[in-house]
Amino acid sequence: MHEARSRDAIIRIRDLSVQYERFRALEDVALDVYEGEFVCLLGPSGCGKTTLLNAIAGFVFPSAGTLSVNGKPVRAPGPDRGMVFQEYALFPWFTVEQNVQYGPRLRGVRGEDLRALSRHYLGLVRLSEFAGRYPNQLSGGMRQRVAIARALANHPAILLLDEPFGALDALTREALQDELVTIWEKERRTCVFVTHSLAEAVYLADRVVVMASAPGRIQAVLNNPLPRPRERASAPFFDLYRTIDGVLRTVLTHAEARPSTH
Ligand code: ADP
Ligand code: MG
């Protein structure tokens, strides 16, 4: 009984379609995401990854079907769902610390509680020394670490990340993937992470949701049983990479739509 309850889906999506005026961005999407799980949405550009993430976030709404979080239909954004975007969506006029404190401050946290909260999350992303800096004084990787700390400071049950490392160079990107896994292991939030990088999905995910376009839909959901920490250059990693690559190839109709393989 207890075990069955712990496997209740925190995100439950059924027959979901999303329409932008005449354009159908998602059709008949069904997906359960379980508490504490790390799920990657993988697919070519335009297949509806961002749309699906935004539907979970409450920024776009179903034209058909249902989408619920913790058993309640999603009708608006909420503090239970933290968002990290690809572009650096920090407030440039706030310091790093003020950026992290922004959400909690809106919820009425003040004084030492507020300082303790930002200390904790800046420590978690290893930016304690940079609390007083402004975003434009940081590297791209550091800004994304602030964005993660800022999202976590609201104590969301679910972290939604839309290609958060897409603009970073390859080495910084791998370092941030490592950090995100460490944070996820410590904080155990449910993560839904959008990427068009196959290697990133294999490195991060418990399950990889492969999406296809026209109309946007789920093509396959693959389990990733590789133990962590994962070895990017290992044979089992490459085997799974190849398996998912095979699925991706079936969904790609144009050569130029191939996702990057790094
Ligand atoms: P992805 O994140 O996988 O690249 P998106 O979810 O951003 O895909 O977009 C899915 C499809 O919906 C694309 O064809 C895109 O052009 C279209 N689209 C996205 N947002 C809008 C919008 N606000 N209005 C009209 N079409 C949109
Ligand atoms: Mg997108």
mmCIF file of C-alpha atoms and ligand atoms in Angstrom:
data_model
loop_
_atom_site.group_PDB
_atom_site.id
_atom_site.type_symbol
_atom_site.label_atom_id
_atom_site.label_comp_id
_atom_site.label_asym_id
_atom_site.label_seq_id
_atom_site.Cartn_x
_atom_site.Cartn_y
_atom_site.Cartn_z
ATOM 1 C CA MET A 1 0.000 0.000 0.000
ATOM 2 C CA HIS A 2 2.680 2.416 1.071
ATOM 3 C CA GLU A 3 4.816 1.472 -1.906
ATOM 4 C CA ALA A 4 1.901 1.910 -4.307
ATOM 5 C CA ARG A 5 1.237 5.367 -2.856
ATOM 6 C CA SER A 6 4.836 6.443 -3.225
ATOM 7 C CA ARG A 7 4.570 5.630 -6.926
ATOM 8 C CA ASP A 8 1.602 7.943 -7.417
ATOM 9 C CA ALA A 9 2.347 10.259 -10.284
ATOM 10 C CA ILE A 10 3.126 13.821 -9.258
ATOM 11 C CA ILE A 11 2.483 14.912 -12.858
ATOM 12 C CA ARG A 12 -0.283 13.144 -14.726
ATOM 13 C CA ILE A 13 -0.980 13.935 -18.363
ATOM 14 C CA ARG A 14 -3.748 12.320 -20.405
ATOM 15 C CA ASP A 15 -4.868 12.851 -24.021
ATOM 16 C CA LEU A 16 -3.246 16.277 -23.953
ATOM 17 C CA SER A 17 -3.467 18.455 -27.024
ATOM 18 C CA VAL A 18 -2.243 22.033 -27.236
ATOM 19 C CA GLN A 19 -3.285 24.264 -30.057
ATOM 20 C CA TYR A 20 -1.803 27.654 -31.003
ATOM 21 C CA GLU A 21 -4.671 29.134 -32.985
ATOM 22 C CA ARG A 22 -4.852 26.779 -35.984
ATOM 23 C CA PHE A 23 -1.550 25.063 -35.283
ATOM 24 C CA ARG A 24 -1.571 21.863 -33.268
ATOM 25 C CA ALA A 25 1.653 21.835 -31.251
ATOM 26 C CA LEU A 26 0.878 18.715 -29.199
ATOM 27 C CA GLU A 27 -1.497 15.858 -29.871
ATOM 28 C CA ASP A 28 -2.669 13.087 -27.555
ATOM 29 C CA VAL A 29 0.201 13.254 -25.117
ATOM 30 C CA ALA A 30 0.049 10.889 -22.141
ATOM 31 C CA LEU A 31 2.749 10.828 -19.501
ATOM 32 C CA ASP A 32 3.121 10.138 -15.794
ATOM 33 C CA VAL A 33 6.059 11.587 -13.908
ATOM 34 C CA TYR A 34 6.759 10.168 -10.457
ATOM 35 C CA GLU A 35 7.911 11.970 -7.401
ATOM 36 C CA GLY A 36 11.686 12.398 -7.260
ATOM 37 C CA GLU A 37 12.139 11.244 -10.819
ATOM 38 C CA PHE A 38 14.452 12.842 -13.378
ATOM 39 C CA VAL A 39 12.743 12.859 -16.763
ATOM 40 C CA CYS A 40 14.236 14.274 -19.965
ATOM 41 C CA LEU A 41 12.111 15.395 -22.894
ATOM 42 C CA LEU A 42 14.214 14.800 -26.000
ATOM 43 C CA GLY A 43 13.397 15.553 -29.603
ATOM 44 C CA PRO A 44 14.084 17.701 -32.638
ATOM 45 C CA SER A 45 13.503 21.420 -32.678
ATOM 46 C CA GLY A 46 9.813 22.266 -32.993
ATOM 47 C CA CYS A 47 8.444 18.949 -31.689
ATOM 48 C CA GLY A 48 6.728 20.650 -28.765
ATOM 49 C CA LYS A 49 9.167 20.141 -25.880
ATOM 50 C CA THR A 50 8.852 23.705 -24.645
ATOM 51 C CA THR A 51 5.095 23.600 -25.152
ATOM 52 C CA LEU A 52 4.819 20.480 -23.001
ATOM 53 C CA LEU A 53 7.035 22.009 -20.302
ATOM 54 C CA ASN A 54 5.042 25.252 -20.417
ATOM 55 C CA ALA A 55 1.818 23.300 -20.075
ATOM 56 C CA ILE A 56 3.168 21.690 -16.896
ATOM 57 C CA ALA A 57 4.321 25.130 -15.730
ATOM 58 C CA GLY A 58 0.876 26.607 -16.374
ATOM 59 C CA PHE A 59 1.970 29.066 -19.073
ATOM 60 C CA VAL A 60 -0.020 27.352 -21.837
ATOM 61 C CA PHE A 61 -3.266 25.433 -21.544
ATOM 62 C CA PRO A 62 -4.686 22.215 -22.931
ATOM 63 C CA SER A 63 -7.094 22.519 -25.826
ATOM 64 C CA ALA A 64 -8.062 18.928 -25.015
ATOM 65 C CA GLY A 65 -7.174 16.390 -22.369
ATOM 66 C CA THR A 66 -5.998 16.826 -18.814
ATOM 67 C CA LEU A 67 -2.825 17.766 -17.012
ATOM 68 C CA SER A 68 -2.651 17.610 -13.251
ATOM 69 C CA VAL A 69 0.050 18.166 -10.658
ATOM 70 C CA ASN A 70 -0.437 16.488 -7.290
ATOM 71 C CA GLY A 71 -3.943 15.545 -8.367
ATOM 72 C CA LYS A 72 -5.030 19.099 -9.209
ATOM 73 C CA PRO A 73 -5.563 20.383 -12.739
ATOM 74 C CA VAL A 74 -2.931 22.957 -13.695
ATOM 75 C CA ARG A 75 -4.571 26.332 -14.265
ATOM 76 C CA ALA A 76 -1.733 28.766 -13.617
ATOM 77 C CA PRO A 77 1.945 28.897 -12.701
ATOM 78 C CA GLY A 78 2.632 28.218 -9.029
ATOM 79 C CA PRO A 79 5.460 28.008 -6.511
ATOM 80 C CA ASP A 80 5.239 24.204 -6.587
ATOM 81 C CA ARG A 81 6.820 24.366 -10.075
ATOM 82 C CA GLY A 82 10.169 26.155 -10.463
ATOM 83 C CA MET A 83 11.358 27.098 -13.920
ATOM 84 C CA VAL A 84 14.866 27.417 -15.355
ATOM 85 C CA PHE A 85 15.146 28.797 -18.886
ATOM 86 C CA GLN A 86 17.894 28.601 -21.486
ATOM 87 C CA GLU A 87 18.454 32.315 -21.583
ATOM 88 C CA TYR A 88 19.691 33.898 -18.422
ATOM 89 C CA ALA A 89 16.415 35.009 -16.922
ATOM 90 C CA LEU A 90 17.985 36.723 -13.921
ATOM 91 C CA PHE A 91 17.157 40.259 -12.825
ATOM 92 C CA PRO A 92 20.203 42.242 -13.960
ATOM 93 C CA TRP A 93 19.621 45.020 -11.417
ATOM 94 C CA PHE A 94 19.676 42.566 -8.485
ATOM 95 C CA THR A 95 22.750 40.942 -6.996
ATOM 96 C CA VAL A 96 23.098 37.167 -7.070
ATOM 97 C CA GLU A 97 21.825 37.010 -3.493
ATOM 98 C CA GLN A 98 18.855 39.280 -4.229
ATOM 99 C CA ASN A 99 17.970 37.158 -7.253
ATOM 100 C CA VAL A 100 17.873 34.028 -5.086
ATOM 101 C CA GLN A 101 15.892 35.834 -2.388
ATOM 102 C CA TYR A 102 13.328 37.219 -4.815
ATOM 103 C CA GLY A 103 10.760 34.394 -4.679
ATOM 104 C CA PRO A 104 10.964 33.761 -0.912
ATOM 105 C CA ARG A 105 10.695 37.524 -0.299
ATOM 106 C CA LEU A 106 7.481 37.590 -2.341
ATOM 107 C CA ARG A 107 6.176 34.843 -0.070
ATOM 108 C CA GLY A 108 6.931 36.996 2.972
ATOM 109 C CA VAL A 109 10.217 35.468 4.149
ATOM 110 C CA ARG A 110 12.370 38.135 5.814
ATOM 111 C CA GLY A 111 15.472 38.755 7.904
ATOM 112 C CA GLU A 112 17.694 35.907 8.998
ATOM 113 C CA ASP A 113 15.365 33.289 7.478
ATOM 114 C CA LEU A 114 15.777 34.936 4.108
ATOM 115 C CA ARG A 115 19.553 35.197 4.456
ATOM 116 C CA ALA A 116 19.801 31.568 5.590
ATOM 117 C CA LEU A 117 17.768 30.462 2.585
ATOM 118 C CA SER A 118 19.953 32.237 0.037
ATOM 119 C CA ARG A 119 23.095 31.069 1.874
ATOM 120 C CA HIS A 120 21.909 27.489 1.643
ATOM 121 C CA TYR A 121 21.088 27.568 -2.059
ATOM 122 C CA LEU A 122 24.125 29.604 -3.075
ATOM 123 C CA GLY A 123 26.220 27.074 -1.164
ATOM 124 C CA LEU A 124 24.490 24.263 -3.011
ATOM 125 C CA VAL A 125 25.463 25.732 -6.392
ATOM 126 C CA ARG A 126 28.912 26.693 -5.018
ATOM 127 C CA LEU A 127 28.453 30.425 -5.472
ATOM 128 C CA SER A 128 28.661 31.598 -1.853
ATOM 129 C CA GLU A 129 31.579 33.855 -2.733
ATOM 130 C CA PHE A 130 29.588 35.584 -5.441
ATOM 131 C CA ALA A 131 26.512 36.614 -3.458
ATOM 132 C CA GLY A 132 27.215 40.320 -3.931
ATOM 133 C CA ARG A 133 27.968 40.203 -7.654
ATOM 134 C CA TYR A 134 25.604 41.227 -10.414
ATOM 135 C CA PRO A 135 24.625 38.783 -13.181
ATOM 136 C CA ASN A 136 26.679 40.612 -15.818
ATOM 137 C CA GLN A 137 29.784 39.977 -13.690
ATOM 138 C CA LEU A 138 29.326 36.205 -13.974
ATOM 139 C CA SER A 139 30.075 33.602 -16.639
ATOM 140 C CA GLY A 140 27.202 31.886 -18.440
ATOM 141 C CA GLY A 141 27.625 28.728 -16.385
ATOM 142 C CA MET A 142 27.567 30.702 -13.128
ATOM 143 C CA ARG A 143 24.417 32.531 -14.188
ATOM 144 C CA GLN A 144 22.668 29.243 -14.827
ATOM 145 C CA ARG A 145 23.754 28.046 -11.388
ATOM 146 C CA VAL A 146 22.159 31.183 -9.930
ATOM 147 C CA ALA A 147 19.006 30.461 -11.951
ATOM 148 C CA ILE A 148 18.896 26.945 -10.464
ATOM 149 C CA ALA A 149 19.451 28.299 -6.938
ATOM 150 C CA ARG A 150 16.747 30.903 -7.504
ATOM 151 C CA ALA A 151 14.262 28.264 -8.647
ATOM 152 C CA LEU A 152 15.100 25.935 -5.722
ATOM 153 C CA ALA A 153 14.777 28.720 -3.144
ATOM 154 C CA ASN A 154 11.000 28.584 -3.622
ATOM 155 C CA HIS A 155 11.072 24.936 -2.545
ATOM 156 C CA PRO A 156 9.251 23.734 -5.644
ATOM 157 C CA ALA A 157 8.193 20.093 -5.681
ATOM 158 C CA ILE A 158 9.004 20.094 -9.387
ATOM 159 C CA LEU A 159 11.870 21.698 -11.248
ATOM 160 C CA LEU A 160 11.181 22.421 -14.917
ATOM 161 C CA LEU A 161 14.278 23.126 -17.010
ATOM 162 C CA ASP A 162 14.128 24.203 -20.659
ATOM 163 C CA GLU A 163 17.493 23.548 -22.329
ATOM 164 C CA PRO A 164 19.196 25.309 -19.424
ATOM 165 C CA PHE A 165 22.697 24.410 -20.613
ATOM 166 C CA GLY A 166 22.064 24.869 -24.336
ATOM 167 C CA ALA A 167 24.067 28.085 -24.609
ATOM 168 C CA LEU A 168 27.123 26.811 -22.711
ATOM 169 C CA ASP A 169 30.347 25.425 -24.119
ATOM 170 C CA ALA A 170 30.743 21.634 -23.984
ATOM 171 C CA LEU A 171 32.996 21.448 -20.915
ATOM 172 C CA THR A 172 30.961 23.914 -18.860
ATOM 173 C CA ARG A 173 27.872 22.040 -19.908
ATOM 174 C CA GLU A 174 29.190 18.718 -18.610
ATOM 175 C CA ALA A 175 30.280 20.355 -15.356
ATOM 176 C CA LEU A 176 26.792 21.797 -14.892
ATOM 177 C CA GLN A 177 25.207 18.430 -15.665
ATOM 178 C CA ASP A 178 27.346 16.925 -12.888
ATOM 179 C CA GLU A 179 26.303 19.679 -10.507
ATOM 180 C CA LEU A 180 22.647 19.303 -11.348
ATOM 181 C CA VAL A 181 22.794 15.561 -10.629
ATOM 182 C CA THR A 182 24.516 16.252 -7.294
ATOM 183 C CA ILE A 183 21.852 18.831 -6.397
ATOM 184 C CA TRP A 184 19.069 16.507 -7.481
ATOM 185 C CA GLU A 185 20.507 13.691 -5.352
ATOM 186 C CA LYS A 186 20.657 16.028 -2.338
ATOM 187 C CA GLU A 187 17.314 17.773 -2.761
ATOM 188 C CA ARG A 188 15.293 15.049 -4.501
ATOM 189 C CA ARG A 189 13.001 17.339 -6.429
ATOM 190 C CA THR A 190 11.172 15.945 -9.398
ATOM 191 C CA CYS A 191 12.954 17.210 -12.522
ATOM 192 C CA VAL A 192 11.579 17.577 -16.041
ATOM 193 C CA PHE A 193 14.459 18.626 -18.242
ATOM 194 C CA VAL A 194 14.126 19.567 -21.907
ATOM 195 C CA THR A 195 17.061 18.961 -24.210
ATOM 196 C CA HIS A 196 17.800 18.231 -27.833
ATOM 197 C CA SER A 197 21.104 16.649 -26.834
ATOM 198 C CA LEU A 198 21.010 12.884 -26.746
ATOM 199 C CA ALA A 199 24.148 12.608 -24.590
ATOM 200 C CA GLU A 200 22.704 15.050 -22.080
ATOM 201 C CA ALA A 201 19.512 12.988 -21.799
ATOM 202 C CA VAL A 202 21.433 9.728 -21.348
ATOM 203 C CA TYR A 203 23.616 11.352 -18.705
ATOM 204 C CA LEU A 204 20.798 12.919 -16.706
ATOM 205 C CA ALA A 205 17.569 11.001 -17.026
ATOM 206 C CA ASP A 206 15.905 8.135 -15.204
ATOM 207 C CA ARG A 207 13.579 8.061 -18.190
ATOM 208 C CA VAL A 208 13.960 9.600 -21.622
ATOM 209 C CA VAL A 209 10.789 10.742 -23.365
ATOM 210 C CA VAL A 210 11.449 10.835 -27.102
ATOM 211 C CA MET A 211 9.166 13.247 -28.925
ATOM 212 C CA ALA A 212 8.311 13.553 -32.604
ATOM 213 C CA SER A 213 6.970 16.470 -34.626
ATOM 214 C CA ALA A 214 4.054 17.340 -36.857
ATOM 215 C CA PRO A 215 2.096 16.942 -34.731
ATOM 216 C CA GLY A 216 4.151 17.100 -31.554
ATOM 217 C CA ARG A 217 3.739 13.834 -29.682
ATOM 218 C CA ILE A 218 5.496 11.235 -27.581
ATOM 219 C CA GLN A 219 7.146 8.582 -29.704
ATOM 220 C CA ALA A 220 8.660 6.418 -26.988
ATOM 221 C CA VAL A 221 9.629 6.448 -23.334
ATOM 222 C CA LEU A 222 12.870 4.667 -22.480
ATOM 223 C CA ASN A 223 14.130 3.671 -19.058
ATOM 224 C CA ASN A 224 17.682 4.548 -18.204
ATOM 225 C CA PRO A 225 18.959 1.936 -15.753
ATOM 226 C CA LEU A 226 22.595 3.158 -15.714
ATOM 227 C CA PRO A 227 23.825 3.668 -12.153
ATOM 228 C CA ARG A 228 25.112 7.095 -11.088
ATOM 229 C CA PRO A 229 27.623 8.591 -11.252
ATOM 230 C CA ARG A 230 27.436 7.793 -14.949
ATOM 231 C CA GLU A 231 30.504 7.315 -17.037
ATOM 232 C CA ARG A 232 30.078 9.238 -20.287
ATOM 233 C CA ALA A 233 32.724 7.254 -22.139
ATOM 234 C CA SER A 234 31.613 3.796 -20.964
ATOM 235 C CA ALA A 235 30.277 0.983 -23.138
ATOM 236 C CA PRO A 236 26.875 0.767 -21.359
ATOM 237 C CA PHE A 237 26.452 4.540 -21.790
ATOM 238 C CA PHE A 238 27.189 4.280 -25.479
ATOM 239 C CA ASP A 239 24.880 1.263 -25.880
ATOM 240 C CA LEU A 240 21.954 3.200 -24.445
ATOM 241 C CA TYR A 241 22.929 6.233 -26.510
ATOM 242 C CA ARG A 242 22.773 4.110 -29.638
ATOM 243 C CA THR A 243 19.429 2.604 -28.694
ATOM 244 C CA ILE A 244 17.860 6.015 -28.187
ATOM 245 C CA ASP A 245 19.559 7.335 -31.297
ATOM 246 C CA GLY A 246 17.821 4.542 -33.207
ATOM 247 C CA VAL A 247 14.454 5.710 -31.881
ATOM 248 C CA LEU A 248 15.298 9.322 -32.714
ATOM 249 C CA ARG A 249 16.186 8.410 -36.275
ATOM 250 C CA THR A 250 12.746 6.955 -36.768
ATOM 251 C CA VAL A 251 11.154 10.274 -35.788
ATOM 252 C CA LEU A 252 13.359 12.511 -37.893
ATOM 253 C CA THR A 253 12.077 13.266 -41.310
ATOM 254 C CA HIS A 254 14.588 15.937 -42.346
ATOM 255 C CA ALA A 255 18.344 15.708 -42.100
ATOM 256 C CA GLU A 256 18.499 19.280 -40.794
ATOM 257 C CA ALA A 257 16.126 18.396 -37.980
ATOM 258 C CA ARG A 258 18.646 15.989 -36.433
ATOM 259 C CA PRO A 259 19.323 16.889 -32.848
ATOM 260 C CA SER A 260 22.914 17.528 -31.911
ATOM 261 C CA THR A 261 24.753 14.453 -30.719
ATOM 262 C CA HIS A 262 26.885 16.159 -28.104
HETATM 263 P P1 ADP B 1 10.504 22.784 -29.172
HETATM 264 O O1 ADP B 1 10.682 23.343 -27.804
HETATM 265 O O2 ADP B 1 10.508 21.275 -29.204
HETATM 266 O O3 ADP B 1 11.491 23.327 -30.152
HETATM 267 P P2 ADP B 1 8.041 24.318 -29.190
HETATM 268 O O4 ADP B 1 7.177 23.770 -28.143
HETATM 269 O O5 ADP B 1 8.741 25.596 -28.903
HETATM 270 O O6 ADP B 1 9.054 23.199 -29.712
HETATM 271 O O7 ADP B 1 7.162 24.556 -30.485
HETATM 272 C C1 ADP B 1 6.363 23.526 -31.054
HETATM 273 C C2 ADP B 1 5.724 24.073 -32.308
HETATM 274 O O8 ADP B 1 4.761 25.063 -31.942
HETATM 275 C C3 ADP B 1 6.687 24.741 -33.258
HETATM 276 O O9 ADP B 1 6.289 24.425 -34.567
HETATM 277 C C4 ADP B 1 6.517 26.202 -32.968
HETATM 278 O O10 ADP B 1 6.773 26.975 -34.127
HETATM 279 C C5 ADP B 1 5.051 26.295 -32.572
HETATM 280 N N1 ADP B 1 4.800 27.364 -31.602
HETATM 281 C C6 ADP B 1 5.414 27.497 -30.400
HETATM 282 N N2 ADP B 1 4.920 28.546 -29.716
HETATM 283 C C7 ADP B 1 3.959 29.091 -30.521
HETATM 284 C C8 ADP B 1 3.063 30.205 -30.392
HETATM 285 N N3 ADP B 1 3.055 30.966 -29.294
HETATM 286 N N4 ADP B 1 2.216 30.446 -31.418
HETATM 287 C C9 ADP B 1 2.222 29.674 -32.527
HETATM 288 N N5 ADP B 1 3.012 28.607 -32.710
HETATM 289 C C10 ADP B 1 3.882 28.322 -31.728
HETATM 290 MG MG MG B 2 12.078 24.642 -26.997
#
